[in-house]
Amino acid sequence: MDKIHIIDLCNMLLWLLIILTLLCGFIFTKTTKGIPKSWFEWKTEFRYQYLGIAGLIHDAQYASRDRVALYKQPDRIAVITGGNRGIGLRIVEKLLACDMTVIMGVRDPRSAEDAVGGIVDLSQTKGKLICEQLDVGDMKSVRAFAQKISQTYAKVDLLINNAGIMFAPFKLTADGYESHFAINYLGHFMLTHLLLPKLRAAGKPGRNARIVNVSSCVNLIGRINYKDLNGLKYYYPGTAYSQSKLAQILFTRHLQTLLDAEKANVQVNVVHPGIVDTDLFEHSATTAVPFFKKLFFKTPERGSRTVVFAAIDPSIEGQGGTYLSNGGKGPFHADAKQPAKCEKFFEHSCALLKIKQYGNGEYPL
């Protein structure tokens, strides 16, 4: 075999290797364990692949600024949904290190306290941990949780809307909402409404109370399907997830507009924590390649940094409505840059929940 044929063979093998690598990458990083069944599902998967690669590059590129400085704030009360695993657990760890009173809204308070106790010495920390029952996808549970906080505390300094699900099979909640939409967005929309009076009470000039919505970079491919928000006509997990993440950003942007109009000392920010190795990927194909996640994804500790940064860092005081990623501003959906579209979705959410005056703390009948 001459030299030219050897080079051609090597080139062919190289291209074959590249194609196999891309194919394996696609197969083992899909949002579902199954094979897409339509061109729409294939397009959705390709878009997720693109955003995943872009997200990993962004995480690596801005790793040096992905930091948060913790400082003592014993007078502050923080409320967080979830927090018994993954990013949330590390957020709680950091808030307790700031000597805050941290109220966790979780489905199983006892196991949540055990989880926190596994990484924080609760007998030694000056922070105070309180675990209360909350199913953020159930509006009655949200109401009960908010009522308990409102009756117990005069103020709430921080509200971190962290709980969520990802790529889950189709399911309607007890209130009749698709589970991603209910848990990732609508329950937090209601909780924020109910706790806003306590947040207003906490805010002071130069020291705003803060709301942090934990979103995702996949908001960039999200679309609000007003005709079928619950996916009753057609459901695909990746589509439902990206819709819920866009919803959080539209909500954030318009709520900040309302807070600015009333000159409230409250700011709301939205955060992409990064591509993080957590149990949220349990429904995706990545479970077949755990070493890939360990190698390329952020740890939950790193994923918690920008969330806590949004909650406490003085450098973003007064910069509400901002989308943050890796300790700085990040790209977000074009619809969220249009106030009319943010307002339309906000009003639609109020109509769904029968809220007449958002932020008055009253549970709609």
Coordinates of C-alpha atoms in Angstrom, one line a residue:
M1 CA 0.0 0.0 0.0
D2 CA 1.5 3.4 -1.1
K3 CA 1.8 6.5 1.1
I4 CA -1.2 8.2 -0.5
H5 CA -3.5 5.3 0.2
I6 CA -2.3 5.2 3.8
I7 CA -3.1 8.9 4.3
D8 CA -6.6 8.4 2.7
L9 CA -7.3 5.5 5.0
C10 CA -6.1 7.5 8.1
N11 CA -8.4 10.4 7.1
M12 CA -11.3 8.1 6.6
L13 CA -10.7 6.5 10.0
L14 CA -10.4 9.9 11.6
W15 CA -13.7 11.0 10.1
L16 CA -15.3 7.8 11.2
L17 CA -14.0 8.3 14.7
I18 CA -15.4 11.9 14.8
I19 CA -18.8 10.7 13.5
L20 CA -19.0 7.9 16.1
T21 CA -18.0 10.3 18.9
L22 CA -20.7 12.7 17.9
L23 CA -23.2 9.9 17.6
C24 CA -22.3 8.5 21.0
G25 CA -22.4 12.0 22.5
F26 CA -25.9 12.5 21.1
I27 CA -27.2 9.2 22.3
F28 CA -25.8 9.5 25.8
T29 CA -26.8 13.1 26.4
K30 CA -30.4 13.1 25.2
T31 CA -33.0 14.6 27.4
T32 CA -34.9 11.3 27.5
K33 CA -33.7 7.7 27.5
G34 CA -35.9 6.9 24.5
I35 CA -35.3 7.7 20.8
P36 CA -37.0 10.9 19.4
K37 CA -40.1 9.9 17.4
S38 CA -40.7 13.0 15.2
W39 CA -38.7 15.7 13.5
F40 CA -39.9 18.1 16.1
E41 CA -38.4 15.9 18.9
W42 CA -35.1 15.5 16.9
K43 CA -34.9 19.3 16.5
T44 CA -35.5 19.8 20.2
E45 CA -32.7 17.3 21.0
F46 CA -30.3 19.0 18.6
R47 CA -31.1 22.4 20.2
Y48 CA -30.4 20.9 23.7
Q49 CA -27.1 19.5 22.4
Y50 CA -26.1 22.9 21.1
L51 CA -27.0 24.7 24.4
G52 CA -25.4 22.0 26.4
I53 CA -22.1 22.4 24.6
A54 CA -22.4 26.2 24.7
G55 CA -23.2 26.0 28.4
L56 CA -20.1 23.8 29.2
I57 CA -17.9 26.2 27.3
H58 CA -19.4 29.2 29.2
D59 CA -18.9 27.5 32.5
A60 CA -15.2 26.8 31.6
Q61 CA -14.6 30.3 30.1
Y62 CA -16.0 32.2 33.1
A63 CA -14.9 29.8 35.9
S64 CA -12.6 32.4 37.4
R65 CA -15.5 34.8 38.1
D66 CA -17.8 32.1 39.3
R67 CA -17.3 33.0 43.0
V68 CA -19.3 34.3 45.9
A69 CA -18.0 36.0 49.1
L70 CA -19.8 34.9 52.2
Y71 CA -20.2 37.3 55.1
K72 CA -22.1 37.3 58.4
Q73 CA -25.7 38.3 58.3
P74 CA -27.3 37.0 61.5
D75 CA -30.3 39.4 61.2
R76 CA -31.5 38.0 57.9
I77 CA -34.2 35.4 57.2
A78 CA -34.0 33.3 54.1
V79 CA -36.7 31.1 52.6
I80 CA -35.7 28.4 50.0
T81 CA -37.8 25.9 48.2
G82 CA -36.1 22.5 47.9
G83 CA -32.6 22.4 49.3
N84 CA -32.4 18.8 50.5
R85 CA -30.2 17.7 47.6
G86 CA -28.1 19.0 44.7
I87 CA -27.6 22.7 44.3
G88 CA -30.1 23.6 46.9
L89 CA -28.3 21.7 49.6
R90 CA -25.1 23.7 48.9
I91 CA -27.1 26.9 48.9
V92 CA -28.4 26.1 52.4
E93 CA -24.9 25.3 53.5
K94 CA -23.7 28.8 52.4
L95 CA -26.6 30.7 53.9
L96 CA -26.0 29.0 57.2
A97 CA -22.3 29.9 57.0
C98 CA -23.6 33.5 56.8
D99 CA -25.4 32.9 60.2
M100 CA -28.8 33.4 58.7
T101 CA -32.1 31.8 59.7
V102 CA -32.8 29.5 56.8
I103 CA -36.3 28.1 56.3
M104 CA -36.5 25.2 53.9
G105 CA -39.7 24.3 52.2
V106 CA -39.5 20.6 51.3
R107 CA -41.7 17.6 50.9
D108 CA -40.0 15.6 53.7
P109 CA -38.7 18.0 56.4
R110 CA -37.0 15.2 58.5
S111 CA -34.9 13.9 55.6
A112 CA -34.0 17.4 54.6
E113 CA -32.7 18.2 58.0
D114 CA -30.7 15.0 57.9
A115 CA -29.3 15.9 54.5
V116 CA -28.1 19.3 55.8
G117 CA -26.8 17.7 58.9
G118 CA -24.6 15.5 56.7
I119 CA -22.6 18.5 55.5
V120 CA -23.1 21.1 58.3
D121 CA -22.6 20.6 62.0
L122 CA -26.0 22.0 63.1
S123 CA -24.9 21.9 66.7
Q124 CA -22.1 24.3 66.0
T125 CA -23.3 26.7 63.3
K126 CA -24.6 30.1 64.4
G127 CA -27.1 29.9 61.6
K128 CA -30.6 28.5 62.3
L129 CA -32.2 25.8 60.2
I130 CA -36.0 25.3 60.0
C131 CA -37.5 22.7 57.8
E132 CA -41.2 23.0 56.9
Q133 CA -43.4 20.8 54.7
L134 CA -44.0 22.1 51.1
D135 CA -45.0 20.7 47.8
V136 CA -44.5 23.6 45.5
G137 CA -46.6 22.0 42.8
D138 CA -49.7 21.9 45.1
M139 CA -51.3 25.3 45.6
K140 CA -52.9 24.3 48.9
S141 CA -49.5 23.3 50.2
V142 CA -48.0 26.6 49.0
R143 CA -50.7 28.5 50.8
A144 CA -50.2 26.6 54.1
F145 CA -46.4 27.1 53.9
A146 CA -46.7 30.8 53.2
Q147 CA -49.3 31.2 56.0
K148 CA -47.0 29.6 58.5
I149 CA -44.1 31.8 57.6
S150 CA -46.3 35.0 57.6
Q151 CA -47.7 34.1 61.0
T152 CA -44.2 33.4 62.5
Y153 CA -41.9 36.0 61.0
A154 CA -42.3 39.8 60.7
K155 CA -40.1 39.8 57.6
V156 CA -38.4 37.7 54.9
D157 CA -35.1 39.0 53.6
L158 CA -34.4 36.4 50.9
L159 CA -36.7 34.1 48.9
I160 CA -34.9 31.6 46.7
N161 CA -37.2 29.8 44.4
N162 CA -35.0 26.7 43.8
A163 CA -37.1 23.6 43.7
G164 CA -37.7 22.0 40.4
I165 CA -37.9 19.0 38.1
M166 CA -36.5 18.2 34.7
F167 CA -37.4 16.0 31.7
A168 CA -40.1 14.2 33.7
P169 CA -42.8 12.0 32.1
F170 CA -46.1 13.7 31.6
K171 CA -48.1 14.3 34.8
L172 CA -50.8 16.7 35.9
T173 CA -50.8 18.1 39.4
A174 CA -53.8 18.0 41.7
D175 CA -54.6 21.5 40.5
G176 CA -54.6 20.4 36.9
Y177 CA -51.3 21.8 35.7
E178 CA -48.5 20.1 33.9
S179 CA -45.8 19.2 36.5
H180 CA -42.9 21.2 35.0
F181 CA -45.1 24.3 34.7
A182 CA -46.5 23.9 38.2
I183 CA -43.4 23.0 40.1
N184 CA -40.8 25.1 38.3
Y185 CA -42.9 28.1 37.8
L186 CA -46.5 28.5 38.9
G187 CA -46.1 27.4 42.5
H188 CA -43.2 29.8 42.9
F189 CA -45.3 32.6 41.2
M190 CA -47.9 32.0 43.9
L191 CA -45.4 31.7 46.8
T192 CA -43.8 35.0 45.8
H193 CA -47.2 36.7 45.6
L194 CA -48.0 35.4 49.1
L195 CA -44.7 36.4 50.7
L196 CA -44.2 39.8 49.0
P197 CA -45.6 41.8 52.0
K198 CA -42.9 40.2 54.2
L199 CA -40.2 40.9 51.6
R200 CA -41.3 44.5 51.4
A201 CA -41.1 44.7 55.2
A202 CA -37.5 43.5 55.1
G203 CA -36.2 45.8 52.4
K204 CA -34.4 49.0 53.3
P205 CA -32.8 51.7 51.1
G206 CA -29.4 50.4 50.1
R207 CA -30.2 46.9 51.3
N208 CA -33.0 45.4 49.2
A209 CA -34.8 42.2 50.1
R210 CA -34.1 39.8 47.3
I211 CA -35.9 37.2 45.3
V212 CA -33.9 34.7 43.3
N213 CA -35.5 32.5 40.6
V214 CA -33.3 29.5 39.6
S215 CA -33.8 29.1 35.8
S216 CA -31.6 27.5 33.1
C217 CA -29.9 28.4 29.8
V218 CA -32.5 26.3 28.0
N219 CA -34.8 29.3 28.4
L220 CA -33.2 30.3 25.1
I221 CA -35.2 27.7 23.2
G222 CA -38.3 28.0 25.3
R223 CA -41.7 29.0 23.9
I224 CA -44.9 29.8 25.9
N225 CA -47.6 27.8 24.2
Y226 CA -50.7 29.7 25.3
K227 CA -52.9 27.3 23.4
D228 CA -51.6 24.3 25.2
L229 CA -49.6 25.3 28.3
N230 CA -50.2 21.8 29.9
G231 CA -49.1 19.8 26.9
L232 CA -52.4 18.0 26.6
K233 CA -52.3 17.9 22.8
Y234 CA -48.6 17.2 22.5
Y235 CA -46.1 16.6 25.2
Y236 CA -42.3 16.3 25.1
P237 CA -40.3 16.6 28.3
G238 CA -37.6 18.9 26.9
T239 CA -40.2 21.3 25.6
A240 CA -42.1 21.4 28.8
Y241 CA -38.9 22.1 30.8
S242 CA -37.7 24.9 28.5
Q243 CA -41.2 26.5 28.6
S244 CA -41.1 26.5 32.4
K245 CA -37.6 28.1 32.4
L246 CA -38.6 30.8 30.0
A247 CA -41.7 31.4 32.2
Q248 CA -39.4 32.2 35.2
I249 CA -37.5 34.9 33.3
L250 CA -40.6 36.6 31.9
F251 CA -42.0 36.6 35.5
T252 CA -38.7 38.0 36.9
R253 CA -38.6 40.8 34.3
H254 CA -42.1 42.0 34.8
L255 CA -42.2 41.7 38.6
Q256 CA -39.1 43.9 38.8
T257 CA -41.0 46.5 36.6
L258 CA -43.8 46.5 39.1
L259 CA -41.5 46.7 42.1
D260 CA -39.6 49.6 40.6
A261 CA -42.9 51.4 39.9
E262 CA -43.9 51.2 43.6
K263 CA -40.4 52.1 44.7
A264 CA -40.2 48.9 46.8
N265 CA -36.9 48.0 48.3
V266 CA -37.1 44.5 46.8
Q267 CA -35.2 43.2 43.8
V268 CA -35.7 40.0 41.8
N269 CA -33.1 38.3 39.8
V270 CA -33.0 35.1 37.8
V271 CA -30.0 32.7 37.6
H272 CA -28.6 29.9 35.4
P273 CA -26.5 27.9 37.8
G274 CA -24.5 26.2 35.1
I275 CA -24.5 22.6 33.7
V276 CA -24.5 20.8 37.1
D277 CA -24.1 17.2 38.0
T278 CA -27.3 16.6 40.1
D279 CA -30.2 14.1 40.4
L280 CA -32.2 16.4 38.1
F281 CA -30.8 14.4 35.2
E282 CA -32.4 11.2 36.4
H283 CA -34.8 11.0 33.4
S284 CA -32.1 11.8 30.8
A285 CA -29.8 9.5 28.9
T286 CA -26.8 10.9 30.8
T287 CA -27.5 8.4 33.6
A288 CA -25.8 5.8 31.4
V289 CA -22.5 7.8 31.4
P290 CA -22.0 9.1 35.0
F291 CA -18.3 9.5 34.3
F292 CA -19.1 12.1 31.6
K293 CA -21.0 14.3 34.1
K294 CA -18.3 13.9 36.7
L295 CA -15.7 15.0 34.2
F296 CA -17.4 17.9 32.5
F297 CA -20.3 19.2 34.6
K298 CA -20.1 21.5 37.6
T299 CA -20.3 20.1 41.1
P300 CA -23.4 21.1 43.1
E301 CA -21.1 23.4 45.2
R302 CA -20.0 25.3 42.1
G303 CA -23.6 25.4 40.9
S304 CA -24.8 27.0 44.1
R305 CA -22.4 30.0 43.8
T306 CA -24.2 32.2 41.4
V307 CA -27.5 31.6 43.2
V308 CA -26.0 32.8 46.5
F309 CA -24.2 35.6 44.6
A310 CA -27.6 36.8 43.4
A311 CA -29.0 36.5 46.9
I312 CA -26.3 38.4 48.9
D313 CA -23.6 40.1 46.8
P314 CA -23.5 43.9 47.4
S315 CA -22.2 44.5 43.8
I316 CA -25.6 43.8 42.3
E317 CA -27.6 45.9 44.8
G318 CA -30.3 47.7 42.8
Q319 CA -29.7 45.6 39.7
G320 CA -33.0 43.7 39.7
G321 CA -34.4 42.0 36.6
T322 CA -30.9 40.8 35.7
Y323 CA -30.2 37.3 34.3
L324 CA -27.0 35.9 35.9
S325 CA -24.7 33.1 34.9
N326 CA -21.3 32.3 36.3
G327 CA -21.1 35.3 38.5
G328 CA -22.1 37.8 35.8
K329 CA -24.7 38.7 33.2
G330 CA -25.7 36.0 30.7
P331 CA -27.7 35.7 27.5
F332 CA -31.4 35.2 27.7
H333 CA -34.5 34.8 25.5
A334 CA -35.4 37.7 23.2
D335 CA -39.0 37.6 24.4
A336 CA -37.9 38.5 27.9
K337 CA -36.4 41.8 26.5
Q338 CA -39.9 42.9 25.4
P339 CA -41.9 44.4 28.2
A340 CA -45.2 43.7 26.5
K341 CA -44.5 40.0 26.3
C342 CA -43.4 39.8 29.9
E343 CA -46.6 41.7 31.0
K344 CA -48.8 39.5 28.9
F345 CA -47.5 36.3 30.4
F346 CA -47.5 37.8 33.9
E347 CA -51.2 38.7 33.6
H348 CA -52.0 35.3 32.1
S349 CA -50.4 33.7 35.2
C350 CA -52.5 35.9 37.5
A351 CA -55.6 34.9 35.6
L352 CA -54.8 31.2 35.9
L353 CA -54.5 31.5 39.7
K354 CA -57.3 34.1 40.0
I355 CA -54.9 36.7 41.6
K356 CA -56.5 40.1 41.3
Q357 CA -53.7 42.2 42.9
Y358 CA -50.3 40.6 42.7
G359 CA -48.2 40.8 45.8
N360 CA -50.8 41.7 48.3
G361 CA -50.3 38.4 50.1
E362 CA -53.9 37.3 49.8
Y363 CA -54.7 33.8 48.7
P364 CA -57.3 33.9 45.9
L365 CA -60.6 32.2 46.6

